[in-house]
PDB file of C-alpha atoms and ligand atoms in Angstrom:
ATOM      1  CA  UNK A   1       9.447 -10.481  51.041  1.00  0.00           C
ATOM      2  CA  UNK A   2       8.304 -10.051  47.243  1.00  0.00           C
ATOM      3  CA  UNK A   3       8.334  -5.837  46.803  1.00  0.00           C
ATOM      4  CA  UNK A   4       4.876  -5.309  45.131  1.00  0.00           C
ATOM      5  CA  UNK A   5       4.390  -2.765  42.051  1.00  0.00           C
ATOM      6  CA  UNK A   6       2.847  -0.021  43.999  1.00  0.00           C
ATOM      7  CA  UNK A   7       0.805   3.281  42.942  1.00  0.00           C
ATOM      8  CA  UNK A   8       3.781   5.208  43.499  1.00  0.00           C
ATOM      9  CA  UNK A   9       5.671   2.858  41.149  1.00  0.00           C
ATOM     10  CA  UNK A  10       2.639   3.151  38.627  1.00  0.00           C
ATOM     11  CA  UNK A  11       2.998   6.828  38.558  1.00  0.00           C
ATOM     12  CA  UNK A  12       6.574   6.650  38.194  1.00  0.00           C
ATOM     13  CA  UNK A  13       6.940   4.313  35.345  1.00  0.00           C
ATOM     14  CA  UNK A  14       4.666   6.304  34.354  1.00  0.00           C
ATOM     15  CA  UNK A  15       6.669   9.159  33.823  1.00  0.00           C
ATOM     16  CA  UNK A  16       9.693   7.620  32.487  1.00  0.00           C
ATOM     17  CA  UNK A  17       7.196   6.576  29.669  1.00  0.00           C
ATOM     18  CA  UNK A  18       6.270   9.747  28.739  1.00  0.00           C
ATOM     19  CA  UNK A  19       9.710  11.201  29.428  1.00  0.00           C
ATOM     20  CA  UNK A  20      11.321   8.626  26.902  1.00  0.00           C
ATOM     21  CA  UNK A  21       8.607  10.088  24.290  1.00  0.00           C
ATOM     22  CA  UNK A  22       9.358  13.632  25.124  1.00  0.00           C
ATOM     23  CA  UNK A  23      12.956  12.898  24.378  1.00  0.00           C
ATOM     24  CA  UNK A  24      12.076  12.111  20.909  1.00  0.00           C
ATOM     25  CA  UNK A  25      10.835  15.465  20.364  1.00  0.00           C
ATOM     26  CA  UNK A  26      13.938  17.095  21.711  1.00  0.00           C
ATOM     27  CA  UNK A  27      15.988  16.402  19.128  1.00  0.00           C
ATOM     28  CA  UNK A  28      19.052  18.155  16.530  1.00  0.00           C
ATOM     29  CA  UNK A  29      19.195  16.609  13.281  1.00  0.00           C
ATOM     30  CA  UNK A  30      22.262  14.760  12.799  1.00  0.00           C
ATOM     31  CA  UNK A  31      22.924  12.383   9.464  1.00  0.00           C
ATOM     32  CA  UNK A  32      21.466   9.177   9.549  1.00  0.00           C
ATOM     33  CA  UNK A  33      20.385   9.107  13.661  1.00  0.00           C
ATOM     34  CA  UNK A  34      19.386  12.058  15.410  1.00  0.00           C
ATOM     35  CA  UNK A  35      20.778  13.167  18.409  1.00  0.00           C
ATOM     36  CA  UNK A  36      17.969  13.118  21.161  1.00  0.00           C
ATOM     37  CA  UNK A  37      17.453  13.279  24.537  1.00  0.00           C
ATOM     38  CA  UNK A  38      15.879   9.352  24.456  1.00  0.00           C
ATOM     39  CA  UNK A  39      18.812   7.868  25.718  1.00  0.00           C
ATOM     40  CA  UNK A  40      19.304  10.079  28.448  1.00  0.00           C
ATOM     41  CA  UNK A  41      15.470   9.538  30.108  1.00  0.00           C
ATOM     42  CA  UNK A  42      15.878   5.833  29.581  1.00  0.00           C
ATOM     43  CA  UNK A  43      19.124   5.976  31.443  1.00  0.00           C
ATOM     44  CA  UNK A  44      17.625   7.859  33.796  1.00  0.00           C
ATOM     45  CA  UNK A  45      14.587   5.294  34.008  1.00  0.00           C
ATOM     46  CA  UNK A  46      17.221   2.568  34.960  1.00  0.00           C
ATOM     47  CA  UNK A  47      19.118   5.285  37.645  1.00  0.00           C
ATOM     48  CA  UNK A  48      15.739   6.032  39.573  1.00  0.00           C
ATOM     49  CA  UNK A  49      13.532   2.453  39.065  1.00  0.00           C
ATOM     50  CA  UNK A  50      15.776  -0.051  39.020  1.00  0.00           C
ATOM     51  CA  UNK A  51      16.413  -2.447  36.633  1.00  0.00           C
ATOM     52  CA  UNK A  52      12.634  -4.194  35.952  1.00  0.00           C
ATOM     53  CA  UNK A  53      10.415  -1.255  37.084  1.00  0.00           C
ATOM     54  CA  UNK A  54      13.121   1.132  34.363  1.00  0.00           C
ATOM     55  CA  UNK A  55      12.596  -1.423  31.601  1.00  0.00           C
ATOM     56  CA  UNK A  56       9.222  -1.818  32.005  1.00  0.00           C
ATOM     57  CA  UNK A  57       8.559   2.062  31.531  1.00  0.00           C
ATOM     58  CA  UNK A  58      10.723   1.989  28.517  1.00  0.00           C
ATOM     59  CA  UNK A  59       9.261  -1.398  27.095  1.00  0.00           C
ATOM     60  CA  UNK A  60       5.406   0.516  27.321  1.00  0.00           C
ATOM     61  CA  UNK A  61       7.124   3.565  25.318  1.00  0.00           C
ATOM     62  CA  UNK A  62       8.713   1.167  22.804  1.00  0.00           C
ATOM     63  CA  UNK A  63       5.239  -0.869  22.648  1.00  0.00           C
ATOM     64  CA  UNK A  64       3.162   2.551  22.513  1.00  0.00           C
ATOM     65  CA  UNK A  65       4.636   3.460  19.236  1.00  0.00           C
ATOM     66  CA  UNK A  66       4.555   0.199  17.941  1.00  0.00           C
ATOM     67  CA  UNK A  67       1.043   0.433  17.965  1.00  0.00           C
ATOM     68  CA  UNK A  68       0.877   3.196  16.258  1.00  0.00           C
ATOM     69  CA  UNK A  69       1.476   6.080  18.556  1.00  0.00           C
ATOM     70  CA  UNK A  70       4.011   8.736  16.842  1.00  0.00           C
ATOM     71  CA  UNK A  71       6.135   8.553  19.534  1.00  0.00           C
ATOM     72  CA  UNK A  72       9.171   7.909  17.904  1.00  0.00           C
ATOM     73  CA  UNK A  73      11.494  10.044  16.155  1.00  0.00           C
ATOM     74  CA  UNK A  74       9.767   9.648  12.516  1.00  0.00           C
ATOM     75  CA  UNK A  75       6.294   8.773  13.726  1.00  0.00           C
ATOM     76  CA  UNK A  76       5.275   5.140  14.754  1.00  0.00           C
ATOM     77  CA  UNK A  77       3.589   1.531  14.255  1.00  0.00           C
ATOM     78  CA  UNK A  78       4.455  -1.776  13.428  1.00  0.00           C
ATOM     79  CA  UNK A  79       6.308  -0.898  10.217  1.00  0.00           C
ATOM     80  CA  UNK A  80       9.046   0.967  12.108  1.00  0.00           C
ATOM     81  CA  UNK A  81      10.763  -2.239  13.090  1.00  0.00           C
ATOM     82  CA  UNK A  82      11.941  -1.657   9.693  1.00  0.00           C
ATOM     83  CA  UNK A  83      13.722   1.547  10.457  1.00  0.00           C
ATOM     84  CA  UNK A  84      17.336   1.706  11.064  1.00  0.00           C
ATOM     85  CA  UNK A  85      17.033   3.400  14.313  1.00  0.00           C
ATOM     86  CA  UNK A  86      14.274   0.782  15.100  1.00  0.00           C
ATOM     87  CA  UNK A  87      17.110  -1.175  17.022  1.00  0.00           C
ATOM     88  CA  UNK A  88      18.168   1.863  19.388  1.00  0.00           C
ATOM     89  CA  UNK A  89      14.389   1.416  20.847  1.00  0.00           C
ATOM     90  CA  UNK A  90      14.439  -2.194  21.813  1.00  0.00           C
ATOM     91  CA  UNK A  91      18.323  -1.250  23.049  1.00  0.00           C
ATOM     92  CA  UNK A  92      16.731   1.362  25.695  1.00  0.00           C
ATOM     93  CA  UNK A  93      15.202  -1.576  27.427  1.00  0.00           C
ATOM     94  CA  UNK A  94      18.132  -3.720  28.071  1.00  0.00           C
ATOM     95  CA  UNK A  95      20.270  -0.354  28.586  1.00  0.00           C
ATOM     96  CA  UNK A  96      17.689   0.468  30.871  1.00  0.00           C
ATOM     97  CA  UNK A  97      17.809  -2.860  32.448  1.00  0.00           C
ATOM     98  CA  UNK A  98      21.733  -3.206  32.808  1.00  0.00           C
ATOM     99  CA  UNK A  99      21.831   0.373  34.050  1.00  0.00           C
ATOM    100  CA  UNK A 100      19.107  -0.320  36.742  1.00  0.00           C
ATOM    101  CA  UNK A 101      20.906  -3.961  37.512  1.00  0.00           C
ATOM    102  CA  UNK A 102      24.408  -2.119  38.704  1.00  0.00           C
ATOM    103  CA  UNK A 103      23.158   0.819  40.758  1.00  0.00           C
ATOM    104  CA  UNK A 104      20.208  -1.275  42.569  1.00  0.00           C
ATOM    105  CA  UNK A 105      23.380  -3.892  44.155  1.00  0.00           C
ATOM    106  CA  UNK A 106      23.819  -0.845  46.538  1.00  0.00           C
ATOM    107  CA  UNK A 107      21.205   0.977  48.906  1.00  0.00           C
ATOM    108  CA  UNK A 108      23.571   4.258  48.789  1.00  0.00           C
ATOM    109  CA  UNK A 109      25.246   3.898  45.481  1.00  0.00           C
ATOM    110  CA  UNK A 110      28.088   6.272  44.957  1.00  0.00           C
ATOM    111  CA  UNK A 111      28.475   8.586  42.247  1.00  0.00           C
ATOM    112  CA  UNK A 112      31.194   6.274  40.322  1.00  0.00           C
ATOM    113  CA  UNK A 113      29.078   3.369  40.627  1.00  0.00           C
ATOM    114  CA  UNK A 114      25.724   5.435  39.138  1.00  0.00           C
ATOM    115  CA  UNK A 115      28.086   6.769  36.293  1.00  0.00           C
ATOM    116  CA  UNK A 116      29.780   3.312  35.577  1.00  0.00           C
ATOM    117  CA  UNK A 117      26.022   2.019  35.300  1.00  0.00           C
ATOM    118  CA  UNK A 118      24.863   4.654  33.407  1.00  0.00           C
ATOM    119  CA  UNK A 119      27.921   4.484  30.775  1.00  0.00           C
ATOM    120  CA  UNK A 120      27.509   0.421  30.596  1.00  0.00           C
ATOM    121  CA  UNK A 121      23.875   0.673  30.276  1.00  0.00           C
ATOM    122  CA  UNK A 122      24.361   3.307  27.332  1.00  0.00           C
ATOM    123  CA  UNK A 123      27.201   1.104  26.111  1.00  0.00           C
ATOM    124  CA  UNK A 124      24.480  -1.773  25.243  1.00  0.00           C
ATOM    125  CA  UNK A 125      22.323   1.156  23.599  1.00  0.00           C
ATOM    126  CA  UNK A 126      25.354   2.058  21.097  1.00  0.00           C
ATOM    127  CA  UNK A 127      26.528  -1.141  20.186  1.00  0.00           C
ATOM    128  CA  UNK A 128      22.886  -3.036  19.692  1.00  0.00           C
ATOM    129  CA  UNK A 129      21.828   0.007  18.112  1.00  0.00           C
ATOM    130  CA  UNK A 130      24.601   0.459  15.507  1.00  0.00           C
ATOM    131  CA  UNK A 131      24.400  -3.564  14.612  1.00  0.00           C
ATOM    132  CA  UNK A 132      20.780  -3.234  13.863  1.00  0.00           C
ATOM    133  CA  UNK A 133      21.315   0.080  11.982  1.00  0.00           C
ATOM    134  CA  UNK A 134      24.111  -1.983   9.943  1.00  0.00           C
ATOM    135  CA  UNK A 135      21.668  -4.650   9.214  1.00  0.00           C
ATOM    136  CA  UNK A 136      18.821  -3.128   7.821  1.00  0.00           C
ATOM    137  CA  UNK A 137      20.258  -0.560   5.545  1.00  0.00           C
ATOM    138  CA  UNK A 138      22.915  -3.216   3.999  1.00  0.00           C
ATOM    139  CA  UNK A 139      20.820  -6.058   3.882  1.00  0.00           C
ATOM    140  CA  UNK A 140      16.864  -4.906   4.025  1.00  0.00           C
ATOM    141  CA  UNK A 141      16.094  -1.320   3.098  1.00  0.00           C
ATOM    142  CA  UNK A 142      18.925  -1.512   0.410  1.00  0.00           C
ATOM    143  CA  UNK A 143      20.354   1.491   1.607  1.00  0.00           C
ATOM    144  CA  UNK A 144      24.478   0.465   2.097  1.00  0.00           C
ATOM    145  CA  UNK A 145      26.386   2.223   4.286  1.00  0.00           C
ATOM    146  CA  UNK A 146      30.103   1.646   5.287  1.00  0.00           C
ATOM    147  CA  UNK A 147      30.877  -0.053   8.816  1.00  0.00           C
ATOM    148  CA  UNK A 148      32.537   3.344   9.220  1.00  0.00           C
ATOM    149  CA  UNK A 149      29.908   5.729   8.496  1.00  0.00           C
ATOM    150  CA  UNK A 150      27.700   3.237  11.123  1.00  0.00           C
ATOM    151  CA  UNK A 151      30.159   4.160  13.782  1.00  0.00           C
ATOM    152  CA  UNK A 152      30.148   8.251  12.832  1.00  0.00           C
ATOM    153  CA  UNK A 153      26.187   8.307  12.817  1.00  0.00           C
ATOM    154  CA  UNK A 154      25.400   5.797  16.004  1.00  0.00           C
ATOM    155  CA  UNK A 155      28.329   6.920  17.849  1.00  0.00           C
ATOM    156  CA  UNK A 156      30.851   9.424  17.259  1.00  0.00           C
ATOM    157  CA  UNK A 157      28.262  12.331  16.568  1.00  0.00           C
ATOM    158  CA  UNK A 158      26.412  12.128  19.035  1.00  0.00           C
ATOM    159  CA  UNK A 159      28.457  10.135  22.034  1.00  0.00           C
ATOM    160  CA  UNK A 160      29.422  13.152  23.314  1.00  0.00           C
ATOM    161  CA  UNK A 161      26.272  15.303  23.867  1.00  0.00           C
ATOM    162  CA  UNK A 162      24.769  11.757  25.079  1.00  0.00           C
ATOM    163  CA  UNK A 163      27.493  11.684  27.662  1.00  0.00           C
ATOM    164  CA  UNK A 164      27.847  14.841  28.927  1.00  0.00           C
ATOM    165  CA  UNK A 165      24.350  14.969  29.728  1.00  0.00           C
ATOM    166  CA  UNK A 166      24.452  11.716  31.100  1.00  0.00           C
ATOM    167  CA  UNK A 167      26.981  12.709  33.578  1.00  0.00           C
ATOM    168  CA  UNK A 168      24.212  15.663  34.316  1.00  0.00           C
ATOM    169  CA  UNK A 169      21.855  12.865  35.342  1.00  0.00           C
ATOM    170  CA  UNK A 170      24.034  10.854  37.274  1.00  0.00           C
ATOM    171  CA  UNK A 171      24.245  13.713  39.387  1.00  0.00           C
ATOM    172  CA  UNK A 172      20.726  14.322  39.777  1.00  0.00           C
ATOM    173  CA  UNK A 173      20.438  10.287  40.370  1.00  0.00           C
ATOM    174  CA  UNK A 174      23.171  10.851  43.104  1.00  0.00           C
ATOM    175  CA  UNK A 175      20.603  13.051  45.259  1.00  0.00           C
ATOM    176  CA  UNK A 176      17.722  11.080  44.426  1.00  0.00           C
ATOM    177  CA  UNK A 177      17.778   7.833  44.693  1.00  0.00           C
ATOM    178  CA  UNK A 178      18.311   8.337  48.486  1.00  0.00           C
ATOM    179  CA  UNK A 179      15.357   9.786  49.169  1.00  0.00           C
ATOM    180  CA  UNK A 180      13.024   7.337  46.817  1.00  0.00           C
ATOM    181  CA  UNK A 181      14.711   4.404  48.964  1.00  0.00           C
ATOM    182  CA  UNK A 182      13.571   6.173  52.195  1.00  0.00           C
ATOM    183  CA  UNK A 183       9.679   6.358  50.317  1.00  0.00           C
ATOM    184  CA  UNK A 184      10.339   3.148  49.287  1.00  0.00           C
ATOM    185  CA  UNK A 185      11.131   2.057  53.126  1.00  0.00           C
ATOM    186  CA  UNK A 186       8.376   3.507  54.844  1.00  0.00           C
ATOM    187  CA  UNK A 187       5.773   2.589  52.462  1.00  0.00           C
ATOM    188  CA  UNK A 188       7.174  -1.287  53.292  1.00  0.00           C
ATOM    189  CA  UNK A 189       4.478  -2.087  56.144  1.00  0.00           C
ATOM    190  CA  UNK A 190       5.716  -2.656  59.294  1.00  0.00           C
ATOM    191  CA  UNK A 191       5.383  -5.442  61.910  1.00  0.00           C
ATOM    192  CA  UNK A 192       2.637  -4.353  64.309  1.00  0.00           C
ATOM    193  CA  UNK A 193       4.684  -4.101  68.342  1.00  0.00           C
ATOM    194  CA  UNK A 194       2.223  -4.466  71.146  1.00  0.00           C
TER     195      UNK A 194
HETATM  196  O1  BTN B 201      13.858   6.311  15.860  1.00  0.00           O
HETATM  197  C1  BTN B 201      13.957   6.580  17.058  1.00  0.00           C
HETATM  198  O2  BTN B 201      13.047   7.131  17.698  1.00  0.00           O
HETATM  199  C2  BTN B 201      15.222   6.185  17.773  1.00  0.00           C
HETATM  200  C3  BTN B 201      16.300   7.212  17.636  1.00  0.00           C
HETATM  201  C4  BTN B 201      17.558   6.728  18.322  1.00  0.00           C
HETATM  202  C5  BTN B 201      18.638   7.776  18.414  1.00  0.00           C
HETATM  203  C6  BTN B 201      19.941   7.158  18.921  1.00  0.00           C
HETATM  204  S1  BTN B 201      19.874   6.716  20.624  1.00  0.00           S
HETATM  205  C7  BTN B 201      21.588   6.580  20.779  1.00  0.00           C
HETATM  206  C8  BTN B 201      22.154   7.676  19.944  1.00  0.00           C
HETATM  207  N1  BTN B 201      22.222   8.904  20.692  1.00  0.00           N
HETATM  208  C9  BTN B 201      21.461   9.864  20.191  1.00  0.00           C
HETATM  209  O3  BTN B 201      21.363  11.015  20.672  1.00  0.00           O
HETATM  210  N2  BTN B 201      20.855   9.446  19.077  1.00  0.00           N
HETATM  211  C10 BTN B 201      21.165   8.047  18.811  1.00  0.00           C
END
């Protein structure tokens, strides 16, 4: 049977949305990308939704501040797809999505498989994100940087806060997805038994 987008689904998307926008706000300064707490909700998103319901949420942040909502790090709208970081955004989906994709295969994942998702899901986010970074400050915004100065600002800076508090979420996935799947089961309606 096709699972339908309930209210409970709404409400949860919901809050991955804003979550992913609060993230931006939470933030050190780091040079070039900021360390934030995006990633970490949009993991998160995948963990607890799945993989379409997670990249949905994360697609209606992503389209919020392309319409001009200053969700983002530096503000919002269209223009932003200019932005170096622009690329880390439309990464959170497909993170989100890949993430989502490996932990639903099981009903009762276990820890290594939520952390493997989580990690290959965030592994996307880094490498789409850095190529897109690349791109537009070589070759749009005229602002060159080295392949290795990429790597230092998209990864090695702030990899290790990202990870350590994705490990953090992991473990809260760990206790909840078990009890959304059992909400998730008994809102399923049953066969009526005479
Ligand atoms: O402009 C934005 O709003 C996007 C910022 C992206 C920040 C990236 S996400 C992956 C990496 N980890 C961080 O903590 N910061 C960068």
């Amino acid at each position: 049977m096709k699972k339908k987008f309930t209210t409970r689904d709404l409400i949860l998307c919901a809050l991955f949305t804003a979550l992913s926008a609060i993230g931006a706000f939470i933030r050190i300064p780091v040079p070039l990308v900021p360390f934030t707490l995006q990633i970490t909700f949009t993991t998160l998103a995948g963990l607890l939704l799945g993989s379409k319901k997670g990249a949905i949420s994360v697609a209606v942040y992503v389209l919020m501040g392309l319409i001009g909502i200053p969700v983002f790090t530096q503000g919002g709208g269209f223009s932003y797809v200019l932005k170096p970081s622009f690329g880390f955004l439309v990464a959170f989906i497909i993170g989100a999505f890949v993430t989502g994709l490996i932990v639903e295969k099981k009903q009762n994942p276990s820890f290594l498989r939520i952390i493997g998702a989580s990690f290959a899901g965030m592994a996307f986010v880094y490498v789409l994100g850095a190529i897109y970074f690349y791109i537009i400050c070589n070759f749009v915004i005229n602002a060159p940087v080295s392949i290795g100065k990429t790597v230092m600002s998209c990864f090695v800076l702030v990899a290790p806060g990202n990870i350590a508090l994705a490990i953090l979420a992991a473990l809260v996935a760990k206790r909840i997805i078990p009890i959304l799947n059992r909400q998730n089961q008994s809102t399923v309606p049953q066969p009526k038994t005479v």
